[in-house]
GROMACS .gro file of C-alpha atoms in nm:
model
  166
    1UNK     CA    1  15.328  -2.049  33.090
    2UNK     CA    2  15.402  -1.980  32.739
    3UNK     CA    3  15.784  -1.981  32.607
    4UNK     CA    4  15.869  -1.879  32.270
    5UNK     CA    5  16.057  -2.220  32.077
    6UNK     CA    6  16.264  -2.151  31.724
    7UNK     CA    7  16.521  -2.450  31.604
    8UNK     CA    8  16.796  -2.325  31.823
    9UNK     CA    9  16.638  -2.340  32.114
   10UNK     CA   10  16.350  -2.106  32.366
   11UNK     CA   11  16.371  -1.724  32.349
   12UNK     CA   12  16.487  -1.596  32.605
   13UNK     CA   13  16.376  -1.210  32.616
   14UNK     CA   14  16.053  -1.256  32.263
   15UNK     CA   15  15.899  -0.904  32.235
   16UNK     CA   16  15.590  -0.935  32.037
   17UNK     CA   17  15.255  -0.984  32.298
   18UNK     CA   18  14.914  -1.046  32.106
   19UNK     CA   19  14.751  -0.772  32.201
   20UNK     CA   20  14.328  -0.786  32.333
   21UNK     CA   21  14.119  -0.600  32.492
   22UNK     CA   22  14.260  -0.693  32.832
   23UNK     CA   23  14.658  -0.719  32.688
   24UNK     CA   24  14.795  -0.418  32.534
   25UNK     CA   25  15.190  -0.375  32.510
   26UNK     CA   26  15.433  -0.234  32.738
   27UNK     CA   27  15.705   0.003  32.630
   28UNK     CA   28  15.992  -0.295  32.518
   29UNK     CA   29  15.766  -0.502  32.366
   30UNK     CA   30  15.579  -0.521  32.010
   31UNK     CA   31  15.236  -0.515  31.905
   32UNK     CA   32  15.053  -0.883  31.709
   33UNK     CA   33  14.713  -0.709  31.604
   34UNK     CA   34  14.452  -0.905  31.435
   35UNK     CA   35  14.425  -0.892  31.036
   36UNK     CA   36  14.090  -0.616  31.020
   37UNK     CA   37  14.271  -0.355  31.236
   38UNK     CA   38  14.591  -0.434  31.141
   39UNK     CA   39  14.440  -0.382  30.765
   40UNK     CA   40  14.255  -0.058  30.892
   41UNK     CA   41  14.604   0.119  31.047
   42UNK     CA   42  14.688   0.025  30.703
   43UNK     CA   43  14.451   0.228  30.507
   44UNK     CA   44  14.544   0.533  30.785
   45UNK     CA   45  14.912   0.498  30.675
   46UNK     CA   46  15.012   0.333  31.018
   47UNK     CA   47  15.111  -0.044  30.960
   48UNK     CA   48  15.451   0.005  31.015
   49UNK     CA   49  15.639  -0.252  31.305
   50UNK     CA   50  15.339  -0.466  31.383
   51UNK     CA   51  15.299  -0.851  31.419
   52UNK     CA   52  14.885  -1.004  31.230
   53UNK     CA   53  14.744  -1.286  31.414
   54UNK     CA   54  14.602  -1.435  31.108
   55UNK     CA   55  14.319  -1.689  31.277
   56UNK     CA   56  14.125  -1.989  31.066
   57UNK     CA   57  13.899  -1.769  30.882
   58UNK     CA   58  14.102  -1.478  30.789
   59UNK     CA   59  14.228  -1.451  30.431
   60UNK     CA   60  14.598  -1.439  30.435
   61UNK     CA   61  14.591  -1.366  30.109
   62UNK     CA   62  14.458  -0.983  30.177
   63UNK     CA   63  14.846  -0.923  30.370
   64UNK     CA   64  15.015  -0.931  30.007
   65UNK     CA   65  15.044  -0.554  29.956
   66UNK     CA   66  15.213  -0.484  30.284
   67UNK     CA   67  15.412  -0.798  30.356
   68UNK     CA   68  15.742  -0.597  30.342
   69UNK     CA   69  15.646  -0.345  30.621
   70UNK     CA   70  15.529  -0.711  30.858
   71UNK     CA   71  15.803  -0.920  31.043
   72UNK     CA   72  15.610  -1.127  31.174
   73UNK     CA   73  15.278  -1.348  31.073
   74UNK     CA   74  15.125  -1.580  31.394
   75UNK     CA   75  14.864  -1.794  31.272
   76UNK     CA   76  14.613  -1.978  31.466
   77UNK     CA   77  14.593  -2.321  31.582
   78UNK     CA   78  14.320  -2.315  31.793
   79UNK     CA   79  14.232  -2.640  31.811
   80UNK     CA   80  14.478  -2.986  31.736
   81UNK     CA   81  14.146  -3.062  31.418
   82UNK     CA   82  14.247  -2.648  31.322
   83UNK     CA   83  14.455  -2.695  30.994
   84UNK     CA   84  14.385  -2.397  30.867
   85UNK     CA   85  14.677  -2.235  30.932
   86UNK     CA   86  14.968  -2.465  30.768
   87UNK     CA   87  14.785  -2.330  30.420
   88UNK     CA   88  14.812  -2.009  30.609
   89UNK     CA   89  15.175  -2.069  30.624
   90UNK     CA   90  15.239  -2.195  30.338
   91UNK     CA   91  15.120  -1.981  30.167
   92UNK     CA   92  15.288  -1.654  30.291
   93UNK     CA   93  15.583  -1.845  30.221
   94UNK     CA   94  15.525  -2.030  29.874
   95UNK     CA   95  15.269  -1.808  29.657
   96UNK     CA   96  15.325  -1.461  29.829
   97UNK     CA   97  15.691  -1.495  29.941
   98UNK     CA   98  15.683  -1.365  30.271
   99UNK     CA   99  16.045  -1.369  30.396
  100UNK     CA  100  15.985  -1.302  30.780
  101UNK     CA  101  15.870  -1.464  31.071
  102UNK     CA  102  15.593  -1.697  31.093
  103UNK     CA  103  15.518  -1.783  31.447
  104UNK     CA  104  15.208  -2.088  31.548
  105UNK     CA  105  15.071  -1.934  31.805
  106UNK     CA  106  14.782  -2.153  32.019
  107UNK     CA  107  14.737  -2.498  32.068
  108UNK     CA  108  15.088  -2.602  31.938
  109UNK     CA  109  15.174  -3.010  32.002
  110UNK     CA  110  15.500  -3.162  31.971
  111UNK     CA  111  15.387  -3.418  31.708
  112UNK     CA  112  15.254  -3.097  31.459
  113UNK     CA  113  15.593  -2.909  31.558
  114UNK     CA  114  15.791  -3.088  31.229
  115UNK     CA  115  15.502  -3.030  30.984
  116UNK     CA  116  15.450  -2.704  31.061
  117UNK     CA  117  15.842  -2.617  30.980
  118UNK     CA  118  15.780  -2.766  30.661
  119UNK     CA  119  15.502  -2.580  30.615
  120UNK     CA  120  15.730  -2.263  30.678
  121UNK     CA  121  15.682  -2.176  31.032
  122UNK     CA  122  15.997  -2.062  31.271
  123UNK     CA  123  15.877  -2.023  31.531
  124UNK     CA  124  15.673  -2.130  31.818
  125UNK     CA  125  15.410  -2.047  32.110
  126UNK     CA  126  15.445  -2.349  32.307
  127UNK     CA  127  15.245  -2.340  32.641
  128UNK     CA  128  15.125  -2.735  32.654
  129UNK     CA  129  15.404  -2.952  32.897
  130UNK     CA  130  15.432  -3.242  32.683
  131UNK     CA  131  15.600  -3.023  32.373
  132UNK     CA  132  15.781  -2.819  32.652
  133UNK     CA  133  15.929  -3.096  32.835
  134UNK     CA  134  16.028  -3.276  32.477
  135UNK     CA  135  16.149  -2.949  32.309
  136UNK     CA  136  16.358  -2.893  32.606
  137UNK     CA  137  16.487  -3.240  32.610
  138UNK     CA  138  16.571  -3.203  32.206
  139UNK     CA  139  16.339  -3.504  32.109
  140UNK     CA  140  16.199  -3.296  31.804
  141UNK     CA  141  15.969  -3.644  31.637
  142UNK     CA  142  15.984  -3.651  31.292
  143UNK     CA  143  15.933  -3.879  30.962
  144UNK     CA  144  16.250  -3.948  30.738
  145UNK     CA  145  16.071  -3.961  30.431
  146UNK     CA  146  15.840  -3.680  30.237
  147UNK     CA  147  15.659  -3.712  29.941
  148UNK     CA  148  15.524  -3.333  29.927
  149UNK     CA  149  15.686  -3.011  29.832
  150UNK     CA  150  15.743  -2.801  30.169
  151UNK     CA  151  15.796  -2.461  30.192
  152UNK     CA  152  16.191  -2.474  30.332
  153UNK     CA  153  16.463  -2.555  30.112
  154UNK     CA  154  16.647  -2.853  30.086
  155UNK     CA  155  16.955  -2.840  30.292
  156UNK     CA  156  17.102  -3.070  29.994
  157UNK     CA  157  17.103  -2.824  29.710
  158UNK     CA  158  17.128  -3.093  29.440
  159UNK     CA  159  16.774  -3.275  29.549
  160UNK     CA  160  16.384  -3.186  29.580
  161UNK     CA  161  16.236  -3.053  29.872
  162UNK     CA  162  16.042  -3.349  29.867
  163UNK     CA  163  16.258  -3.614  29.800
  164UNK     CA  164  16.466  -3.589  30.153
  165UNK     CA  165  16.536  -4.007  30.210
  166UNK     CA  166  16.746  -4.077  30.514
   0.00000   0.00000   0.00000
């Protein structure tokens, strides 16, 4: 079973559903649709109220003119060894200035969550049993020292986001 997790804990009643041919949204749910479908609706002037699913081969920059009308962008991790969604999330935050929710969907593993947070992902659709157990126990792994810039600002206003020690 997939659960939605944020840094504040598990989300009890998340309305977002990835819409497919088999799965359609209900009355109290919100649709996450594919990039091509979203752009087609945007061309008709009907892009408001949707979340957008970005698959690894998609060009996230196509959302640039629409980000102010998108509440959620889901970046897909189809396998643990496909990290293109890290780049998508980083582009959304740092270059495109997206301020809405970025959600990791697919193969979300506990070891990758701290890195996903650093790229600007702030919610996670988690199905992996080990990840669910560790998140429930508040056992998030991490590395104290970072040498690369991050999409997340440092909590210390006088420091750089990549110079974190301790």
